[in-house]
């Protein structure tokens, strides 16, 4: 690539040396050959969904809203990620629309389990832009419906198990306080300012 900075000397195509002169040429036989990309490069995103705890941090920080997550709370721990973090939420949907992504990398920096990474895949050209929406969730419709039902049932059972509390608080009037055995408040003197009658107007002499 550095050699490409020097331009090739003009050589006539009929010259015998035309095909030997490769200095300064930067064309490669793409896609059979590819330029190496740096390890820290920011290209296509990948979510290792088994390690995702569906915390939503990546979606919240994304400046262009290209991550769409639909979480379903589980009624108990559903497993652990490879770094030992507890998983308690299912991902009914985890889509990343790379057509909108500006490759800032913020989502990967906030991911607590480091399951969201930018890969070295830079060629993902498609004919239909909708194919740039990458789907990472693996749940079927039936599984989603079942997990939702289980969570709703769990919430209902929890609400039913709660003790009933007094519905209406008693008004704190003096009579009610007396009835409840509390000493009534001592009467407070009422101050009313007196208005003096207007005197004769002051004389100027
Ligand atoms: S790299 Fe930036 S724009 Fe792309 S999904 Fe992550 S936060 Fe959003
Ligand atoms: S930040 Fe990481 S763990 Fe949290 S939802 Fe996004 S990909 Fe999953």
Coordinates of C-alpha atoms and ligand atoms in Angstrom, one line a residue:
X1 CA 0.0 0.0 0.0
X2 CA 2.8 2.4 0.9
X3 CA 4.3 1.8 -2.6
X4 CA 1.0 3.0 -4.0
X5 CA 1.9 6.5 -2.9
X6 CA 4.4 6.6 -5.7
X7 CA 2.7 6.7 -9.0
X8 CA 3.8 4.3 -11.7
X9 CA 5.8 5.7 -14.6
X10 CA 3.9 5.8 -17.8
X11 CA 4.6 2.7 -19.9
X12 CA 3.0 2.1 -23.2
X13 CA 0.8 -1.0 -23.2
X14 CA 2.7 -2.4 -26.2
X15 CA 5.9 -2.2 -24.2
X16 CA 7.3 -5.7 -23.2
X17 CA 7.8 -4.5 -19.6
X18 CA 4.2 -3.3 -19.2
X19 CA 3.0 -6.4 -17.1
X20 CA 6.3 -6.6 -15.2
X21 CA 6.0 -3.1 -13.9
X22 CA 4.0 -3.6 -10.7
X23 CA 5.5 -0.8 -8.6
X24 CA 2.9 1.7 -7.4
X25 CA -0.1 -0.5 -8.3
X26 CA -2.6 -0.9 -5.5
X27 CA -5.3 -2.9 -7.2
X28 CA -5.9 -6.3 -5.6
X29 CA -7.9 -9.3 -6.8
X30 CA -10.9 -8.6 -4.6
X31 CA -12.8 -10.6 -3.4
X32 CA -10.1 -13.3 -3.7
X33 CA -7.6 -11.1 -2.0
X34 CA -8.4 -8.7 0.8
X35 CA -6.6 -5.9 2.5
X36 CA -5.7 -6.9 6.2
X37 CA -7.8 -5.0 8.7
X38 CA -6.6 -3.8 12.1
X39 CA -7.7 -5.7 15.3
X40 CA -9.2 -2.5 16.7
X41 CA -11.2 -1.8 13.5
X42 CA -14.9 -1.1 13.8
X43 CA -16.8 -3.1 11.2
X44 CA -19.9 -5.4 11.4
X45 CA -21.4 -5.9 14.9
X46 CA -21.9 -9.4 16.3
X47 CA -23.9 -10.3 19.5
X48 CA -23.0 -13.6 21.1
X49 CA -26.6 -14.0 22.3
X50 CA -25.8 -16.8 24.8
X51 CA -23.8 -14.3 26.8
X52 CA -26.2 -11.4 26.5
X53 CA -28.1 -10.5 29.7
X54 CA -30.6 -8.3 27.8
X55 CA -29.7 -5.3 30.0
X56 CA -30.6 -2.8 27.2
X57 CA -27.5 -0.6 27.8
X58 CA -26.3 -0.9 24.2
X59 CA -29.7 0.1 22.9
X60 CA -29.9 3.1 25.3
X61 CA -26.5 4.5 24.4
X62 CA -26.8 4.0 20.6
X63 CA -27.0 7.5 19.1
X64 CA -29.0 6.4 16.0
X65 CA -31.4 3.8 17.6
X66 CA -30.3 1.0 15.4
X67 CA -30.5 -1.7 18.2
X68 CA -34.0 -3.0 18.9
X69 CA -34.5 -5.2 22.0
X70 CA -37.7 -6.9 23.3
X71 CA -37.1 -8.3 26.7
X72 CA -39.2 -10.8 28.6
X73 CA -38.5 -11.1 32.3
X74 CA -38.0 -14.6 33.6
X75 CA -39.5 -15.9 36.8
X76 CA -36.2 -17.2 38.0
X77 CA -32.5 -17.4 36.9
X78 CA -32.3 -18.9 33.4
X79 CA -28.6 -19.5 33.3
X80 CA -25.2 -17.9 33.4
X81 CA -23.1 -16.2 30.8
X82 CA -19.5 -17.4 30.1
X83 CA -18.2 -14.8 32.6
X84 CA -20.6 -16.1 35.3
X85 CA -23.1 -13.3 35.1
X86 CA -26.6 -14.3 36.1
X87 CA -29.2 -14.3 33.2
X88 CA -32.8 -13.4 34.2
X89 CA -34.2 -11.9 31.0
X90 CA -35.1 -13.6 27.7
X91 CA -34.4 -11.8 24.4
X92 CA -37.6 -12.1 22.3
X93 CA -36.0 -9.7 19.9
X94 CA -32.5 -8.5 19.4
X95 CA -32.0 -6.8 16.0
X96 CA -29.2 -4.5 14.9
X97 CA -29.8 -2.5 11.8
X98 CA -26.3 -2.0 10.3
X99 CA -27.9 0.1 7.6
X100 CA -28.3 2.8 10.3
X101 CA -25.2 2.1 12.3
X102 CA -22.5 4.9 12.3
X103 CA -19.8 2.5 13.7
X104 CA -19.2 4.6 16.8
X105 CA -18.6 1.5 18.9
X106 CA -20.3 2.9 22.0
X107 CA -22.6 -0.1 22.3
X108 CA -19.6 -2.4 22.6
X109 CA -18.0 -0.3 25.3
X110 CA -21.0 -0.3 27.6
X111 CA -21.8 -4.0 27.2
X112 CA -21.2 -5.5 30.7
X113 CA -20.6 -9.1 29.5
X114 CA -18.6 -8.1 26.3
X115 CA -20.9 -10.2 24.2
X116 CA -21.3 -7.4 21.7
X117 CA -18.3 -6.9 19.5
X118 CA -17.3 -5.3 16.3
X119 CA -15.9 -7.9 13.9
X120 CA -13.5 -7.7 11.0
X121 CA -16.3 -8.3 8.5
X122 CA -16.4 -5.1 6.4
X123 CA -17.9 -6.5 3.2
X124 CA -21.6 -7.1 3.8
X125 CA -23.0 -5.6 0.7
X126 CA -26.6 -6.6 -0.2
X127 CA -29.2 -5.9 -2.9
X128 CA -32.0 -5.1 -0.4
X129 CA -31.1 -2.7 2.5
X130 CA -33.5 -4.5 4.8
X131 CA -31.0 -7.4 4.8
X132 CA -28.7 -5.1 6.8
X133 CA -31.0 -5.7 9.8
X134 CA -29.2 -8.6 11.6
X135 CA -31.3 -10.7 13.9
X136 CA -29.7 -12.3 16.9
X137 CA -32.6 -13.5 19.1
X138 CA -33.2 -17.2 18.7
X139 CA -36.6 -17.7 20.4
X140 CA -39.6 -19.1 18.5
X141 CA -43.0 -17.4 18.5
X142 CA -44.3 -20.3 20.7
X143 CA -41.4 -19.9 23.2
X144 CA -42.0 -16.1 23.4
X145 CA -45.8 -16.6 24.1
X146 CA -45.0 -19.2 26.7
X147 CA -42.4 -17.1 28.5
X148 CA -44.8 -14.1 28.5
X149 CA -47.6 -16.2 29.9
X150 CA -45.4 -17.6 32.7
X151 CA -44.3 -14.1 33.7
X152 CA -47.9 -12.8 33.8
X153 CA -49.0 -15.8 35.8
X154 CA -46.2 -15.2 38.2
X155 CA -47.1 -11.5 38.6
X156 CA -50.8 -12.4 39.3
X157 CA -49.7 -15.0 42.0
X158 CA -47.5 -12.4 43.6
X159 CA -50.3 -9.8 43.7
X160 CA -52.7 -12.4 45.2
X161 CA -50.2 -13.3 47.9
X162 CA -49.8 -9.7 49.1
X163 CA -51.6 -8.9 52.5
X164 CA -54.6 -6.6 52.3
X165 CA -53.9 -3.1 53.7
X166 CA -56.5 -0.7 55.2
X167 CA -58.3 1.0 52.3
X168 CA -59.2 4.5 53.5
X169 CA -56.9 6.5 55.9
X170 CA -59.0 8.0 58.8
X171 CA -59.2 11.8 58.6
X172 CA -57.1 13.5 61.4
X173 CA -59.9 15.7 62.8
X174 CA -59.9 16.8 66.5
X175 CA -62.9 14.5 67.1
X176 CA -61.1 11.5 65.6
X177 CA -58.0 12.3 67.6
X178 CA -60.0 12.4 70.8
X179 CA -61.7 9.1 69.9
X180 CA -58.3 7.6 69.3
X181 CA -57.2 8.7 72.8
X182 CA -54.9 11.5 71.5
X183 CA -55.0 14.8 73.5
X184 CA -56.8 17.5 71.5
X185 CA -54.7 20.5 70.6
X186 CA -54.8 23.5 73.0
X187 CA -56.8 26.4 71.6
X188 CA -54.5 29.0 70.1
X189 CA -55.2 32.8 70.6
X190 CA -56.4 34.5 67.5
X191 CA -54.6 37.8 66.7
X192 CA -56.8 40.3 64.9
X193 CA -55.0 43.7 64.2
X194 CA -57.0 46.8 65.2
X195 CA -57.5 49.5 62.6
X196 CA -56.9 53.0 64.1
X197 CA -59.5 55.7 63.0
X198 CA -58.0 58.1 60.5
X199 CA -56.9 61.4 62.2
X200 CA -57.1 65.0 60.8
X201 CA -54.8 65.7 57.8
X202 CA -51.3 67.2 58.8
X203 CA -51.2 71.0 58.5
X204 CA -48.5 72.6 56.3
X205 CA -48.0 75.8 58.4
Ligands
LIG1 S1 -21.7 1.2 16.8 FE1 -22.7 3.1 17.5 S2 -24.3 3.4 16.0 FE2 -23.7 1.3 15.7 S3 -25.1 0.1 16.9 FE3 -23.3 0.6 18.2 S4 -23.9 2.5 19.3 FE4 -25.3 2.2 17.6
LIG2 S1 -25.2 -4.3 26.5 FE1 -24.5 -6.3 26.0 S2 -25.5 -7.6 27.6 FE2 -26.6 -5.7 27.5 S3 -28.3 -6.0 26.0 FE3 -26.6 -5.1 24.9 S4 -25.5 -6.9 24.1 FE4 -26.8 -7.7 25.7

